C-alpha positions as MATLAB code, in Angstrom:
seq = 'MQQINEEMLQVISNETKSSIDDISIVTPTIYTDIFLKCASSHNTDVDNERKITDYLLSKKISQFTDLQETTAKNAKKLSESTDKALLAIKDKNETILREVLQETQNLQREIERLKKSVYRDELTDVFNRKWLHDYCLEDESQRFKNSGTLAIIDLNYFKTINDTYGHIIGDKVLIYIANQLKKTNESIVRYGGDEFIIIFSASTTKESAYAKLTKIREDVVKKHLVAKESSFKVSFSFGICEFKKGDILSDVIESADNDMYEDKIQIKNSITGIH';
ca = [
      -8.315   -8.775 -110.867;
      -5.125   -8.244 -108.870;
      -3.905  -10.496 -106.077;
      -4.021   -8.975 -102.611;
      -0.830   -7.877 -100.858;
      -0.258   -6.608  -97.340;
      -0.401   -2.916  -98.277;
      -3.707   -3.325 -100.106;
      -5.059   -5.485  -97.282;
      -4.315   -2.623  -94.877;
      -6.127   -0.141  -97.149;
      -9.184   -2.396  -97.439;
      -9.205   -3.051  -93.688;
      -9.053    0.685  -92.931;
     -11.891    1.396  -95.351;
     -13.964   -1.369  -93.778;
     -13.380   -0.056  -90.260;
     -14.302    3.452  -91.380;
     -17.498    2.156  -93.002;
     -18.719    0.411  -89.839;
     -18.098    3.388  -87.529;
     -21.724    4.489  -87.697;
     -23.210    0.993  -87.394;
     -24.256    0.240  -83.818;
     -24.161   -3.558  -84.163;
     -21.757   -5.320  -86.537;
     -22.120   -9.055  -87.058;
     -19.432  -11.143  -88.806;
     -21.667  -11.364  -91.870;
     -22.073   -7.587  -92.070;
     -18.337   -7.059  -91.644;
     -17.568   -9.630  -94.356;
     -20.018   -8.055  -96.807;
     -18.510   -4.588  -96.302;
     -14.970   -5.942  -96.510;
     -15.731   -7.700  -99.809;
     -17.326   -4.548 -101.252;
     -14.229   -2.513 -100.328;
     -12.009   -5.183 -101.908;
     -14.151   -5.172 -105.038;
     -13.801   -1.387 -105.356;
     -10.035   -1.919 -105.612;
     -10.467   -4.792 -108.093;
      -8.739   -7.056 -105.578;
      -9.193  -10.801 -105.190;
      -9.711  -11.900 -101.581;
     -11.352  -15.235 -102.352;
      -8.328  -17.218 -101.212;
      -8.557  -16.113  -97.597;
      -6.565  -19.107  -96.408;
      -3.465  -17.965  -98.301;
      -3.834  -14.443  -96.893;
      -4.183  -15.772  -93.356;
      -1.225  -18.112  -93.758;
       0.909  -15.266  -95.095;
       0.067  -12.920  -92.223;
       0.593  -15.626  -89.611;
       3.882  -16.628  -91.222;
       5.106  -13.041  -91.147;
       4.079  -12.563  -87.519;
       5.735  -15.847  -86.507;
       8.881  -14.767  -88.357;
       8.920  -11.491  -86.415;
       8.574  -13.334  -83.115;
      11.304  -15.799  -84.127;
      13.688  -12.955  -84.994;
      12.887  -11.267  -81.695;
      13.471  -14.518  -79.809;
      16.815  -15.098  -81.527;
      17.953  -11.527  -80.852;
      16.893  -11.788  -77.217;
      18.796  -15.062  -76.844;
      21.937  -13.508  -78.344;
      21.665  -10.502  -76.034;
      21.147  -12.751  -73.023;
      24.302  -14.663  -73.971;
      26.241  -11.400  -74.356;
      24.998  -10.224  -70.965;
      26.017  -13.508  -69.358;
      29.480  -13.330  -70.902;
      29.904   -9.687  -69.865;
      28.838  -10.530  -66.311;
      31.401  -13.342  -66.126;
      34.113  -11.017  -67.428;
      33.107   -8.314  -64.960;
      33.271  -10.695  -62.008;
      36.686  -11.922  -63.116;
      37.925   -8.371  -63.681;
      36.727   -7.281  -60.248;
      38.427  -10.269  -58.686;
      41.704   -9.535  -60.537;
      41.267   -5.730  -60.319;
      41.714   -5.545  -64.087;
      40.602   -2.055  -65.174;
      41.113   -2.805  -68.886;
      38.585   -5.645  -68.865;
      36.168   -3.541  -66.808;
      36.290   -0.828  -69.464;
      35.571   -3.475  -72.115;
      32.608   -4.725  -70.089;
      31.318   -1.159  -69.753;
      31.445   -0.700  -73.539;
      29.725   -4.046  -74.148;
      27.003   -3.174  -71.632;
      26.380    0.206  -73.263;
      26.106   -1.472  -76.688;
      23.688   -4.005  -75.243;
      21.622   -1.243  -73.671;
      21.276    0.480  -77.057;
      20.182   -2.813  -78.625;
      17.571   -3.313  -75.909;
      16.213    0.189  -76.515;
      15.973   -0.581  -80.237;
      14.042   -3.774  -79.520;
      11.710   -1.976  -77.124;
      10.938    0.579  -79.822;
      10.098   -2.125  -82.371;
       7.768   -3.864  -79.900;
       6.048   -0.868  -78.316;
       5.872    1.724  -81.101;
       3.194    2.265  -83.740;
       4.988    2.026  -87.091;
       3.049    4.834  -88.770;
       2.908    7.558  -86.129;
       5.881    6.602  -83.917;
       3.816    6.854  -80.736;
       3.196    3.988  -78.327;
       0.871    1.126  -79.275;
      -1.689   -0.865  -77.281;
       0.924   -3.382  -76.159;
       2.849   -0.607  -74.407;
      -0.333    0.551  -72.669;
      -1.104   -2.946  -71.418;
       2.472   -3.844  -70.428;
       3.468   -0.587  -68.761;
       0.251    0.863  -67.351;
      -1.909   -2.148  -66.433;
      -1.772   -5.232  -64.270;
      -1.477   -8.355  -66.428;
      -4.791  -10.135  -65.891;
      -7.106   -7.645  -64.215;
      -6.512   -4.776  -66.712;
      -6.390   -2.443  -63.708;
      -4.152    0.607  -63.680;
      -0.886    0.262  -61.776;
      -0.888    3.943  -60.818;
      -3.193    6.954  -60.679;
      -3.382    9.537  -63.433;
      -5.584   11.114  -66.084;
      -6.611    9.529  -69.379;
      -7.677   11.421  -72.478;
      -9.134    9.786  -75.569;
      -8.824   11.660  -78.868;
     -10.808   10.970  -82.033;
     -10.420   12.758  -85.369;
     -13.545   14.381  -86.795;
     -14.646   13.449  -90.329;
     -11.604   11.209  -90.829;
     -13.559    8.881  -93.132;
     -14.386   11.871  -95.357;
     -10.697   12.753  -95.584;
      -9.847    9.194  -96.626;
     -12.684    9.062  -99.144;
     -11.848   12.468 -100.623;
      -8.049   12.484 -100.678;
      -7.065    8.826 -100.269;
      -5.408    6.810  -97.530;
      -1.917    8.188  -98.124;
      -3.172   11.645  -97.186;
      -5.152   10.071  -94.357;
      -1.942    8.537  -93.007;
      -0.188   11.909  -93.224;
      -3.040   13.467  -91.223;
      -2.616   10.817  -88.528;
       1.127   11.517  -88.366;
       0.432   15.256  -88.151;
      -2.074   14.844  -85.317;
       0.257   12.472  -83.442;
       3.071   15.029  -83.659;
       0.772   17.742  -82.337;
      -0.302   15.569  -79.406;
       3.362   14.980  -78.525;
       3.461   18.638  -77.463;
       1.766   17.551  -74.239;
       5.054   15.816  -73.289;
       2.977   12.903  -72.036;
       2.604    9.255  -73.121;
       0.712    9.071  -76.432;
      -0.867    5.789  -77.563;
      -2.399    5.044  -80.946;
      -5.389    3.072  -79.707;
      -7.246    2.499  -82.969;
      -7.389    3.693  -86.572;
      -7.873    7.401  -85.850;
      -8.113    7.167  -82.056;
      -5.351    8.143  -79.664;
      -5.061    7.878  -75.909;
      -2.922   10.107  -73.714;
      -1.878    8.932  -70.265;
      -1.166   12.028  -68.195;
       0.938   11.663  -65.072;
      -0.665   11.784  -61.633;
       0.604   15.343  -61.152;
      -1.518   16.562  -64.090;
      -5.066   17.540  -63.155;
      -8.075   17.026  -65.384;
      -8.319   20.813  -65.797;
      -4.670   21.054  -66.871;
      -5.078   18.197  -69.373;
      -8.186   19.892  -70.788;
      -6.308   23.195  -71.194;
      -3.388   21.514  -72.998;
      -5.604   19.649  -75.455;
      -7.790   22.682  -76.084;
      -4.703   24.736  -76.990;
      -3.427   22.010  -79.337;
      -6.834   21.726  -80.997;
      -7.010   25.491  -81.520;
      -3.617   25.372  -83.253;
      -4.676   22.396  -85.399;
      -7.909   24.076  -86.517;
      -5.956   27.104  -87.754;
      -3.730   24.955  -89.955;
      -4.548   24.537  -93.660;
      -3.430   21.154  -95.002;
      -2.828   20.784  -98.729;
      -3.677   17.763 -100.883;
      -4.353   17.367 -104.592;
      -4.137   21.102 -105.237;
      -6.790   21.857 -102.644;
      -6.625   22.675  -98.951;
      -8.618   21.432  -96.000;
      -8.675   21.620  -92.234;
      -8.864   18.924  -89.595;
     -10.080   18.835  -86.027;
     -10.410   16.332  -83.251;
     -12.662   15.739  -80.288;
     -11.510   14.522  -76.902;
     -12.779   13.273  -73.574;
     -10.951   13.144  -70.254;
     -11.272   10.959  -67.154;
      -9.157   10.870  -64.016;
      -8.375    7.392  -62.692;
      -6.952    5.881  -59.542;
      -4.671    2.924  -59.023;
      -6.801   -0.222  -59.401;
      -9.391    1.310  -61.732;
     -10.266   -0.867  -64.745;
      -9.152    0.394  -68.168;
     -12.474   -0.305  -69.918;
     -14.407    1.683  -67.280;
     -12.060    4.656  -67.589;
     -12.205    4.591  -71.399;
     -16.014    4.396  -71.322;
     -16.173    7.462  -69.084;
     -13.714    9.394  -71.272;
     -15.578    8.230  -74.389;
     -18.881    9.615  -73.073;
     -17.142   12.914  -72.378;
     -15.704   12.880  -75.911;
     -19.123   12.253  -77.433;
     -20.453   15.453  -75.865;
     -17.355   17.311  -77.034;
     -17.790   15.965  -80.571;
     -21.320   17.347  -80.783;
     -20.148   20.777  -79.662;
     -17.061   20.946  -81.870;
     -18.929   19.901  -85.015;
     -21.616   22.480  -84.372;
     -19.254   25.322  -83.499;
     -16.560   24.862  -86.164;
     -17.522   24.875  -89.831;
     -15.559   24.372  -93.019;
     -13.652   21.409  -91.610;
     -13.698   17.888  -92.956;
];
């Protein structure tokens, strides 16, 4: 029996989440039983949960420490550049001002790199939940800072794709769908395993958002994806809800989710031959 590593832990976790999709109520015991069965299918030892937990926490703490150190260095650079700029302005020294400009531009690029590492989903290169909460919502109340339209997207038969072709192909499907959704030119968020959220700007109506996603879905359905010398198609369902400044995220998602459920019934009945 092999020892668990982070990659295998991710595979087992994804399989577990896929397995509980159709279960209305999941208790910790049920989740643990399913998780252990998935681990067993990969001949993987997860008995020493404490070591796994310690490893994951250690890695996360290390990431935060690196981020803290980088932020401190950048803050020091900014402080030094500010001091130089003030001195250069006082002495009317254009050479030093040009140096400060270069340093500031370098610092700006570093900040953008850090923002990407914090707010981007590593697999699909779209925004993650942290971006949604930090940029779109008030800190404590989880209320939207501005008005707009939210769409929630869920892949159809994604568990079947994973079971049939494996998680590597499943990941490629997620990347493909994310790239298609980027055609909306709006903010895309990977909200869960195979769930995405799109935050449309206030100028985009619900009807316009529906038309954009319908067109993207039509293009996706026409595409034949190839894996293991066989081809298959994918589709997704979506639901849309307009929201106003001050609306609570969970309420908006629930409304969009209900809309998506109706869409999922229709799309599965109307389109055949798709996993």
